[in-house]
Amino acid sequence: MSSGQSQAPLPYTDERHQAAAQFLTEEAHLLDTSDFEAWLGLMDRRIRYRMPVRVTAVKAADEVDVQTMHHFDEDWYSLRKRVQRFQTDYAWTEDPQSRIRHHVSNVRTFEGSDDELIVESAVLLYRSRGDRTAPSLLSAGRTDVLMPTEEGLRLRQRDIEIDESVLRTQNLAIFL
């Protein structure tokens, strides 16, 4: 995945890159342990959390031009409502709860405007839904905008570029 960054990424030894990589690792841990309230605490209130539907197009067509739908395009309100629903008896898509593992790699960090960090990463999500269905794998590239705050980095925007046009998982009642 490439966000089209024309500048070189920050060196891996740069404090900002280290902070961004640690943010992504800790975020993955919160999601893997279903600590959704703490995960929501990592979000900026102006969050945009999007995963467009991938369109397989011929080389002459720009995928962005033919892309019209999203698997999800969420904001703070909708993310908060999803987290609240997980805490009820009505989250049927996650009953029984999925066993998931986020594998985050290929982290590249770029300077953004106003102290923002633009962070590219790859994520491989392993998901097991119990004893009867085969586990599923979701592979994606992500481009995040992280904002420094007094409480630490906060996720302002996440764009997820899934590597498949057709998802082979039962539902998307998970966070990538």
Coordinates of N, CA, C and O in Angstrom, one line a residue:
M1 N 0.8 -1.2 0.0 CA 0.0 0.0 0.0 C 0.9 1.2 0.0 O 1.9 1.3 0.7
S2 N 0.5 2.2 -0.7 CA 1.3 3.4 -0.8 C 0.3 4.6 -0.6 O -0.7 4.7 -1.3
S3 N 0.6 5.5 0.3 CA -0.2 6.7 0.4 C 0.2 7.8 -0.5 O -0.3 8.9 -0.4
G4 N 1.2 7.5 -1.3 CA 1.6 8.5 -2.3 C 2.6 9.5 -1.6 O 2.7 10.6 -2.1
Q5 N 3.2 9.1 -0.5 CA 4.1 10.1 0.2 C 5.3 10.4 -0.8 O 5.9 9.5 -1.3
S6 N 5.6 11.6 -1.0 CA 6.7 12.0 -1.8 C 8.0 12.2 -1.0 O 9.0 12.2 -1.6
Q7 N 7.8 12.3 0.3 CA 9.0 12.5 1.1 C 9.4 11.2 1.7 O 8.7 10.2 1.6
A8 N 10.6 11.1 2.2 CA 11.2 9.9 2.8 C 10.6 9.7 4.1 O 10.2 10.6 4.8
P9 N 10.4 8.4 4.5 CA 9.9 8.2 5.8 C 10.9 8.6 6.9 O 12.1 8.7 6.6
L10 N 10.3 8.8 8.1 CA 11.2 9.1 9.2 C 12.1 7.9 9.5 O 11.7 6.7 9.3
P11 N 13.4 8.1 9.9 CA 14.2 7.0 10.3 C 13.6 6.1 11.4 O 12.8 6.7 12.2
Y12 N 13.8 4.9 11.4 CA 13.2 4.0 12.3 C 13.7 4.3 13.8 O 13.0 3.9 14.7
T13 N 14.8 5.0 13.9 CA 15.3 5.3 15.2 C 14.7 6.6 15.7 O 14.9 7.0 16.9
D14 N 13.9 7.3 14.9 CA 13.3 8.6 15.3 C 12.3 8.3 16.4 O 11.5 7.4 16.3
E15 N 12.3 9.2 17.4 CA 11.3 9.0 18.5 C 9.9 9.0 18.0 O 9.0 8.2 18.6
R16 N 9.5 9.8 17.0 CA 8.1 9.8 16.5 C 7.8 8.5 15.8 O 6.6 8.0 16.0
H17 N 8.7 7.9 15.1 CA 8.4 6.6 14.5 C 8.2 5.6 15.6 O 7.3 4.8 15.5
Q18 N 9.1 5.6 16.6 CA 9.0 4.6 17.7 C 7.7 4.8 18.4 O 7.1 3.8 18.7
A19 N 7.3 6.0 18.6 CA 6.0 6.2 19.3 C 4.8 5.7 18.4 O 3.9 5.1 19.0
A20 N 4.9 6.0 17.1 CA 3.8 5.5 16.2 C 3.8 4.0 16.2 O 2.7 3.4 16.3
A21 N 4.9 3.3 16.1 CA 5.0 1.9 16.1 C 4.4 1.3 17.4 O 3.7 0.3 17.4
Q22 N 4.8 1.9 18.5 CA 4.3 1.4 19.8 C 2.8 1.6 19.9 O 2.1 0.8 20.4
F23 N 2.3 2.8 19.4 CA 0.8 3.0 19.4 C 0.1 1.9 18.7 O -0.9 1.3 19.2
L24 N 0.6 1.5 17.5 CA 0.0 0.5 16.7 C 0.0 -0.9 17.4 O -0.9 -1.7 17.3
T25 N 1.1 -1.2 18.0 CA 1.3 -2.4 18.8 C 0.3 -2.5 19.9 O -0.4 -3.5 20.2
E26 N 0.3 -1.4 20.7 CA -0.7 -1.4 21.9 C -2.1 -1.4 21.4 O -3.0 -2.1 22.1
E27 N -2.4 -0.7 20.3 CA -3.8 -0.8 19.8 C -4.2 -2.2 19.4 O -5.3 -2.7 19.7
A28 N -3.3 -2.9 18.7 CA -3.5 -4.3 18.3 C -3.8 -5.2 19.6 O -4.7 -6.0 19.6
H29 N -3.0 -4.9 20.6 CA -3.3 -5.7 21.9 C -4.7 -5.4 22.4 O -5.3 -6.4 22.9
L30 N -5.1 -4.2 22.4 CA -6.4 -3.8 23.0 C -7.5 -4.5 22.1 O -8.5 -5.1 22.7
L31 N -7.3 -4.5 20.8 CA -8.3 -5.2 20.0 C -8.3 -6.7 20.2 O -9.3 -7.4 20.2
D32 N -7.1 -7.3 20.3 CA -7.0 -8.7 20.4 C -7.6 -9.2 21.7 O -8.0 -10.4 21.9
T33 N -7.6 -8.4 22.8 CA -8.1 -8.7 24.1 C -9.5 -8.2 24.3 O -10.0 -8.3 25.4
S34 N -10.1 -7.7 23.2 CA -11.5 -7.1 23.2 C -11.7 -6.0 24.3 O -12.8 -5.9 24.8
D35 N -10.6 -5.2 24.5 CA -10.8 -4.1 25.4 C -11.2 -2.9 24.6 O -10.4 -2.0 24.3
F36 N -12.4 -2.9 24.1 CA -12.9 -1.9 23.1 C -13.1 -0.5 23.7 O -12.9 0.5 23.0
E37 N -13.4 -0.4 25.0 CA -13.5 0.9 25.7 C -12.1 1.6 25.7 O -12.0 2.7 25.3
A38 N -11.1 0.8 26.0 CA -9.7 1.4 26.0 C -9.3 1.8 24.6 O -8.7 2.8 24.3
W39 N -9.7 0.9 23.6 CA -9.4 1.2 22.2 C -10.1 2.4 21.8 O -9.4 3.3 21.1
L40 N -11.3 2.6 22.1 CA -12.0 3.8 21.8 C -11.4 5.1 22.4 O -11.4 6.2 21.8
G41 N -10.7 4.9 23.5 CA -10.0 6.0 24.2 C -8.8 6.5 23.4 O -8.3 7.5 23.6
L42 N -8.3 5.7 22.4 CA -7.2 6.1 21.6 C -7.7 6.9 20.4 O -6.8 7.3 19.6
M43 N -9.0 7.1 20.2 CA -9.5 7.8 19.0 C -9.6 9.3 19.3 O -10.0 9.7 20.4
D44 N -9.3 10.1 18.3 CA -9.6 11.5 18.4 C -11.1 11.7 18.1 O -11.7 10.8 17.4
R45 N -11.8 12.6 18.7 CA -13.2 12.8 18.5 C -13.6 13.1 17.1 O -14.8 12.9 16.7
R46 N -12.7 13.5 16.3 CA -13.0 13.8 14.8 C -12.6 12.6 13.9 O -12.4 12.8 12.7
I47 N -12.5 11.4 14.5 CA -12.1 10.3 13.8 C -12.9 10.0 12.5 O -14.1 10.2 12.5
R48 N -12.2 9.6 11.5 CA -12.8 9.0 10.3 C -12.1 7.6 10.1 O -10.9 7.5 10.0
Y49 N -12.9 6.6 10.0 CA -12.5 5.2 10.0 C -13.1 4.5 8.8 O -14.3 4.2 8.9
R50 N -12.3 4.3 7.8 CA -12.9 3.9 6.5 C -12.3 2.7 5.9 O -11.0 2.5 6.0
M51 N -13.1 1.9 5.2 CA -12.6 0.8 4.4 C -13.4 0.7 3.1 O -14.5 0.2 3.1
P52 N -12.9 1.3 2.1 CA -13.6 1.2 0.8 C -13.7 -0.2 0.2 O -12.8 -1.0 0.5
V53 N -14.7 -0.5 -0.6 CA -14.8 -1.7 -1.3 C -13.7 -1.7 -2.4 O -13.6 -0.7 -3.1
R54 N -12.9 -2.7 -2.5 CA -11.9 -2.8 -3.6 C -12.6 -3.2 -4.9 O -13.5 -4.1 -4.9
V55 N -12.2 -2.5 -5.9 CA -12.8 -2.8 -7.3 C -11.7 -3.3 -8.1 O -10.6 -2.6 -8.2
T56 N -11.9 -4.4 -8.8 CA -10.9 -4.9 -9.7 C -11.1 -4.2 -11.0 O -12.2 -4.4 -11.6
A57 N -10.2 -3.4 -11.5 CA -10.4 -2.6 -12.7 C -9.2 -2.9 -13.7 O -8.1 -3.2 -13.2
V58 N -9.5 -2.6 -14.9 CA -8.4 -2.7 -15.9 C -7.4 -1.6 -15.6 O -7.7 -0.6 -15.0
K59 N -6.2 -1.8 -16.1 CA -5.1 -0.9 -15.9 C -5.4 0.5 -16.3 O -5.0 1.5 -15.7
A60 N -6.2 0.7 -17.4 CA -6.5 2.0 -17.9 C -7.5 2.8 -17.0 O -7.5 4.0 -17.0
A61 N -8.2 2.1 -16.1 CA -9.1 2.8 -15.1 C -8.4 2.9 -13.8 O -7.8 2.0 -13.3
D62 N -8.5 4.1 -13.2 CA -8.0 4.4 -11.9 C -9.0 3.8 -10.9 O -10.2 4.1 -10.9
E63 N -8.5 2.9 -10.0 CA -9.4 2.3 -9.0 C -10.2 3.3 -8.2 O -11.3 3.1 -7.8
V64 N -9.5 4.4 -7.9 CA -10.2 5.4 -7.0 C -11.4 6.0 -7.8 O -12.4 6.3 -7.2
D65 N -11.3 6.1 -9.1 CA -12.4 6.7 -9.9 C -13.6 5.8 -9.9 O -14.8 6.3 -10.1
V66 N -13.4 4.5 -9.9 CA -14.6 3.6 -9.9 C -15.1 3.1 -8.6 O -16.0 2.4 -8.5
Q67 N -14.4 3.6 -7.5 CA -14.7 3.2 -6.2 C -15.9 4.0 -5.7 O -15.7 5.3 -5.6
T68 N -17.0 3.4 -5.3 CA -18.1 4.2 -4.9 C -18.7 3.8 -3.6 O -19.5 4.5 -3.0
M69 N -18.3 2.7 -3.0 CA -18.9 2.2 -1.8 C -17.8 1.8 -0.8 O -16.7 1.6 -1.1
H70 N -18.2 1.8 0.5 CA -17.3 1.4 1.6 C -17.9 0.2 2.3 O -19.2 0.2 2.5
H71 N -17.1 -0.6 2.8 CA -17.5 -1.6 3.8 C -18.0 -0.9 5.1 O -19.0 -1.3 5.7
F72 N -17.2 0.1 5.4 CA -17.6 1.0 6.5 C -17.0 2.4 6.3 O -15.9 2.5 5.7
D73 N -17.6 3.4 6.8 CA -17.1 4.8 6.8 C -17.7 5.4 8.0 O -18.8 5.8 8.1
E74 N -16.9 5.3 9.1 CA -17.4 5.6 10.4 C -16.8 6.9 11.0 O -15.7 7.3 10.6
D75 N -17.5 7.4 12.0 CA -17.0 8.5 12.8 C -17.1 8.2 14.3 O -17.4 7.0 14.6
W76 N -16.8 9.1 15.1 CA -16.8 8.9 16.6 C -18.1 8.3 17.1 O -18.2 7.3 17.8
Y77 N -19.2 8.9 16.6 CA -20.5 8.4 17.1 C -20.8 7.0 16.7 O -21.2 6.2 17.6
S78 N -20.5 6.6 15.5 CA -20.8 5.2 15.0 C -19.8 4.2 15.7 O -20.2 3.1 16.0
L79 N -18.6 4.6 15.9 CA -17.6 3.7 16.5 C -18.1 3.5 18.0 O -18.0 2.4 18.5
R80 N -18.5 4.5 18.7 CA -18.9 4.5 20.1 C -20.1 3.6 20.2 O -20.2 2.7 21.1
K81 N -21.1 3.7 19.2 CA -22.3 2.9 19.2 C -21.9 1.4 19.0 O -22.5 0.5 19.7
R82 N -21.0 1.1 18.1 CA -20.5 -0.3 17.9 C -19.9 -0.9 19.2 O -20.2 -2.0 19.6
V83 N -19.1 -0.1 19.9 CA -18.5 -0.6 21.1 C -19.5 -0.8 22.2 O -19.5 -1.8 22.9
Q84 N -20.5 0.1 22.3 CA -21.5 0.0 23.3 C -22.4 -1.3 23.0 O -22.8 -2.0 23.9
R85 N -22.6 -1.6 21.7 CA -23.4 -2.7 21.4 C -22.7 -4.0 21.8 O -23.3 -5.0 22.2
F86 N -21.4 -4.1 21.6 CA -20.6 -5.3 22.0 C -20.8 -5.6 23.5 O -20.6 -6.7 23.9
Q87 N -21.2 -4.6 24.3 CA -21.4 -4.8 25.7 C -22.8 -5.3 26.1 O -23.1 -5.4 27.2
T88 N -23.6 -5.5 25.1 CA -25.0 -5.9 25.3 C -25.2 -7.4 24.9 O -24.3 -8.0 24.4
D89 N -26.4 -7.9 25.1 CA -26.7 -9.3 24.7 C -27.1 -9.3 23.2 O -27.6 -10.4 22.7
Y90 N -27.1 -8.2 22.5 CA -27.6 -8.1 21.2 C -26.5 -8.1 20.1 O -26.9 -7.8 18.9
A91 N -25.3 -8.3 20.4 CA -24.2 -8.4 19.5 C -24.1 -9.8 18.9 O -23.1 -10.5 19.1
W92 N -25.1 -10.2 18.2 CA -25.2 -11.6 17.8 C -24.1 -12.0 16.8 O -23.7 -13.2 16.8
T93 N -23.6 -11.1 16.0 CA -22.5 -11.4 15.1 C -21.2 -11.8 15.8 O -20.3 -12.4 15.2
E94 N -21.2 -11.5 17.1 CA -20.0 -11.8 17.9 C -20.4 -12.7 19.1 O -19.8 -12.5 20.2
D95 N -21.3 -13.6 18.9 CA -21.7 -14.5 19.9 C -21.7 -15.9 19.3 O -22.7 -16.2 18.5
P96 N -20.8 -16.8 19.5 CA -19.6 -16.5 20.4 C -18.6 -15.5 19.9 O -18.6 -15.3 18.6
Q97 N -17.9 -15.0 20.7 CA -16.9 -13.9 20.4 C -15.8 -14.5 19.5 O -15.3 -15.6 19.8
S98 N -15.4 -13.8 18.5 CA -14.3 -14.2 17.7 C -13.0 -14.2 18.5 O -12.8 -13.4 19.3
R99 N -12.1 -15.2 18.1 CA -10.7 -15.1 18.6 C -9.9 -14.5 17.5 O -9.9 -15.0 16.4
I100 N -9.3 -13.4 17.8 CA -8.6 -12.6 16.7 C -7.2 -12.3 17.1 O -6.9 -12.3 18.3
R101 N -6.4 -12.1 16.1 CA -5.0 -11.7 16.4 C -4.6 -10.8 15.2 O -4.7 -11.1 14.1
H102 N -4.2 -9.5 15.6 CA -3.7 -8.6 14.6 C -2.2 -8.7 14.5 O -1.5 -8.5 15.5
H103 N -1.7 -8.9 13.3 CA -0.3 -8.9 13.1 C 0.0 -7.6 12.3 O -0.4 -7.5 11.1
V104 N 0.7 -6.6 12.9 CA 1.0 -5.4 12.3 C 2.4 -5.3 12.0 O 3.3 -5.6 12.8
S105 N 2.7 -4.9 10.7 CA 4.1 -4.9 10.3 C 4.3 -3.8 9.2 O 3.3 -3.0 8.9
N106 N 5.5 -3.7 8.7 CA 5.9 -2.7 7.6 C 5.5 -1.3 8.0 O 4.9 -0.6 7.2
V107 N 5.7 -0.9 9.2 CA 5.3 0.4 9.7 C 6.3 1.5 9.1 O 7.5 1.4 9.3
R108 N 5.7 2.5 8.4 CA 6.5 3.6 7.9 C 5.8 4.9 8.4 O 4.6 5.0 8.3
T109 N 6.6 5.8 8.9 CA 6.1 7.0 9.5 C 6.6 8.2 8.7 O 7.8 8.3 8.4
F110 N 5.7 9.2 8.4 CA 6.0 10.4 7.7 C 5.5 11.6 8.5 O 4.5 11.5 9.3
E111 N 6.2 12.7 8.4 CA 5.8 14.0 9.0 C 4.6 14.5 8.2 O 4.5 14.5 7.0
G112 N 3.6 14.9 9.0 CA 2.4 15.5 8.4 C 2.3 17.0 8.8 O 3.3 17.5 9.3
S113 N 1.2 17.6 8.6 CA 1.1 19.0 8.9 C 0.7 19.1 10.4 O 0.1 18.2 11.0
D114 N 0.9 20.2 11.0 CA 0.5 20.5 12.4 C 0.9 19.4 13.4 O 0.1 18.9 14.2
D115 N 2.2 18.9 13.3 CA 2.7 17.8 14.1 C 2.0 16.5 14.0 O 2.3 15.5 14.7
E116 N 1.1 16.3 13.0 CA 0.5 15.0 12.7 C 1.6 14.1 12.2 O 2.6 14.4 11.6
L117 N 1.3 12.8 12.4 CA 2.1 11.7 11.8 C 1.3 10.9 10.9 O 0.2 10.5 11.2
I118 N 1.8 10.7 9.7 CA 1.1 9.9 8.7 C 1.8 8.5 8.8 O 3.0 8.4 8.7
V119 N 1.1 7.5 9.1 CA 1.7 6.2 9.4 C 1.1 5.1 8.4 O -0.1 4.9 8.4
E120 N 1.9 4.5 7.7 CA 1.5 3.4 6.8 C 1.9 2.1 7.5 O 2.9 2.0 8.2
S121 N 1.0 1.1 7.4 CA 1.3 -0.2 8.0 C 0.6 -1.3 7.3 O -0.4 -1.0 6.5
A122 N 1.0 -2.5 7.5 CA 0.3 -3.7 6.9 C -0.3 -4.4 8.1 O 0.3 -4.4 9.2
V123 N -1.5 -5.0 7.9 CA -2.1 -5.7 9.0 C -2.6 -7.0 8.4 O -3.2 -7.1 7.3
L124 N -2.4 -8.1 9.1 CA -2.9 -9.4 8.8 C -3.7 -9.8 10.0 O -3.2 -9.9 11.1
L125 N -5.0 -10.0 9.8 CA -5.9 -10.4 10.9 C -6.3 -11.8 10.8 O -6.8 -12.2 9.7
Y126 N -6.0 -12.6 11.8 CA -6.5 -14.0 11.9 C -7.7 -14.0 12.8 O -7.7 -13.4 13.8
R127 N -8.7 -14.7 12.3 CA -10.0 -14.7 13.0 C -10.6 -16.1 13.0 O -10.8 -16.7 12.0
S128 N -10.8 -16.6 14.2 CA -11.4 -17.9 14.4 C -12.8 -17.7 15.1 O -12.9 -17.0 16.0
R129 N -13.8 -18.4 14.5 CA -15.2 -18.2 14.9 C -15.7 -19.4 15.6 O -16.9 -19.7 15.4
G130 N -14.9 -20.1 16.3 CA -15.4 -21.3 17.0 C -15.0 -22.6 16.3 O -14.0 -22.7 15.6
D131 N -15.7 -23.7 16.6 CA -15.3 -25.0 16.2 C -15.8 -25.4 14.8 O -15.3 -26.4 14.3
R132 N -16.8 -24.8 14.3 CA -17.5 -25.3 13.1 C -17.0 -24.6 11.8 O -17.2 -25.2 10.7
T133 N -16.6 -23.4 11.9 CA -16.2 -22.7 10.6 C -14.7 -22.6 10.5 O -14.0 -22.5 11.6
A134 N -14.2 -22.6 9.3 CA -12.8 -22.4 9.1 C -12.3 -21.0 9.5 O -13.1 -20.0 9.3
P135 N -11.1 -20.8 10.0 CA -10.7 -19.5 10.4 C -10.5 -18.6 9.1 O -10.4 -19.2 8.0
S136 N -10.6 -17.3 9.3 CA -10.4 -16.5 8.1 C -9.2 -15.6 8.3 O -8.8 -15.3 9.5
L137 N -8.6 -15.1 7.2 CA -7.5 -14.2 7.2 C -7.9 -13.0 6.4 O -8.5 -13.1 5.4
L138 N -7.6 -11.8 6.9 CA -7.8 -10.6 6.2 C -6.5 -9.8 6.2 O -5.9 -9.6 7.2
S139 N -6.1 -9.5 5.0 CA -4.8 -8.8 4.8 C -5.2 -7.4 4.2 O -6.0 -7.2 3.3
A140 N -4.5 -6.4 4.8 CA -4.8 -5.0 4.4 C -3.6 -4.1 4.6 O -2.7 -4.4 5.4
G141 N -3.6 -3.0 3.9 CA -2.7 -1.9 4.2 C -3.5 -0.8 4.8 O -4.7 -0.6 4.6
R142 N -2.9 -0.1 5.7 CA -3.6 1.0 6.4 C -2.7 2.3 6.3 O -1.5 2.3 6.3
T143 N -3.4 3.4 6.2 CA -2.8 4.7 6.3 C -3.5 5.4 7.4 O -4.7 5.6 7.4
D144 N -2.8 5.8 8.5 CA -3.4 6.4 9.6 C -2.8 7.8 9.8 O -1.7 8.1 9.4
V145 N -3.6 8.7 10.4 CA -3.2 10.0 10.8 C -3.2 10.0 12.3 O -4.3 9.8 12.9
L146 N -2.1 10.2 12.9 CA -2.0 10.2 14.4 C -1.7 11.6 14.9 O -0.8 12.3 14.3
M147 N -2.4 12.1 15.9 CA -2.3 13.4 16.4 C -1.7 13.3 17.8 O -2.1 12.6 18.7
P148 N -0.6 14.1 18.1 CA -0.1 14.1 19.4 C -1.0 15.0 20.3 O -1.5 16.0 19.9
T149 N -1.2 14.5 21.5 CA -2.0 15.2 22.5 C -1.3 15.1 23.9 O -0.3 14.3 24.0
E150 N -1.8 15.7 24.9 CA -1.1 15.6 26.2 C -1.2 14.2 26.7 O -0.4 13.8 27.5
E151 N -2.3 13.5 26.3 CA -2.5 12.1 26.8 C -1.7 11.1 25.9 O -1.8 9.9 26.2
G152 N -1.1 11.5 24.9 CA -0.4 10.6 24.0 C -0.9 10.7 22.6 O -1.8 11.6 22.3
L153 N -0.5 9.9 21.7 CA -1.0 9.9 20.3 C -2.5 9.4 20.3 O -2.9 8.6 21.0
R154 N -3.2 10.0 19.4 CA -4.6 9.7 19.1 C -4.8 9.5 17.6 O -4.3 10.2 16.8
L155 N -5.7 8.5 17.3 CA -6.0 8.2 15.9 C -7.0 9.2 15.4 O -8.1 9.2 15.9
R156 N -6.6 9.9 14.4 CA -7.5 10.9 13.8 C -8.2 10.4 12.5 O -9.4 10.8 12.2
Q157 N -7.5 9.5 11.8 CA -8.1 9.0 10.6 C -7.4 7.7 10.3 O -6.2 7.5 10.5
R158 N -8.2 6.7 9.8 CA -7.7 5.4 9.3 C -8.4 5.1 8.0 O -9.6 5.1 7.9
D159 N -7.6 4.9 7.0 CA -8.0 4.4 5.7 C -7.4 3.0 5.5 O -6.2 2.8 5.6
I160 N -8.3 2.0 5.3 CA -7.9 0.6 5.2 C -8.1 0.2 3.8 O -9.2 0.3 3.3
E161 N -7.1 -0.3 3.2 CA -7.1 -0.8 1.8 C -7.0 -2.4 1.9 O -5.9 -2.9 2.0
I162 N -8.1 -3.0 1.9 CA -8.2 -4.5 2.0 C -7.6 -5.1 0.7 O -7.7 -4.5 -0.4
D163 N -6.9 -6.2 0.8 CA -6.2 -6.8 -0.4 C -7.1 -7.7 -1.2 O -6.6 -8.2 -2.2
E164 N -8.4 -7.8 -0.9 CA -9.3 -8.7 -1.7 C -10.5 -7.9 -2.1 O -10.9 -7.0 -1.4
S165 N -11.0 -8.2 -3.3 CA -12.3 -7.6 -3.7 C -13.5 -8.3 -3.0 O -14.5 -7.6 -2.7
V166 N -13.4 -9.6 -2.8 CA -14.5 -10.3 -2.1 C -14.0 -10.8 -0.8 O -13.0 -11.6 -0.7
L167 N -14.6 -10.4 0.3 CA -14.2 -10.8 1.6 C -14.7 -12.2 1.9 O -15.8 -12.5 1.7
R168 N -13.8 -13.0 2.5 CA -14.2 -14.4 2.8 C -14.3 -14.6 4.3 O -13.7 -15.5 4.9
T169 N -15.0 -13.7 4.9 CA -15.3 -13.8 6.3 C -16.8 -13.6 6.5 O -17.4 -13.0 5.7
Q170 N -17.3 -14.1 7.6 CA -18.7 -14.1 7.9 C -19.3 -12.7 8.0 O -20.4 -12.5 7.5
N171 N -18.6 -11.8 8.6 CA -19.1 -10.5 8.8 C -17.9 -9.5 9.1 O -16.8 -10.0 9.3
L172 N -18.2 -8.3 9.2 CA -17.2 -7.3 9.6 C -17.5 -6.7 11.0 O -17.3 -5.5 11.2
A173 N -17.8 -7.5 11.9 CA -18.1 -7.0 13.3 C -16.8 -7.0 14.1 O -16.8 -7.3 15.3
I174 N -15.8 -6.6 13.4 CA -14.4 -6.5 14.1 C -13.8 -5.2 13.7 O -14.4 -4.5 12.8
F175 N -12.8 -4.8 14.3 CA -12.0 -3.6 14.0 C -10.7 -4.0 13.4 O -10.0 -4.8 13.9
L176 N -10.3 -3.3 12.3 CA -9.0 -3.5 11.7 C -8.1 -2.4 12.1 O -7.0 -2.3 11.7

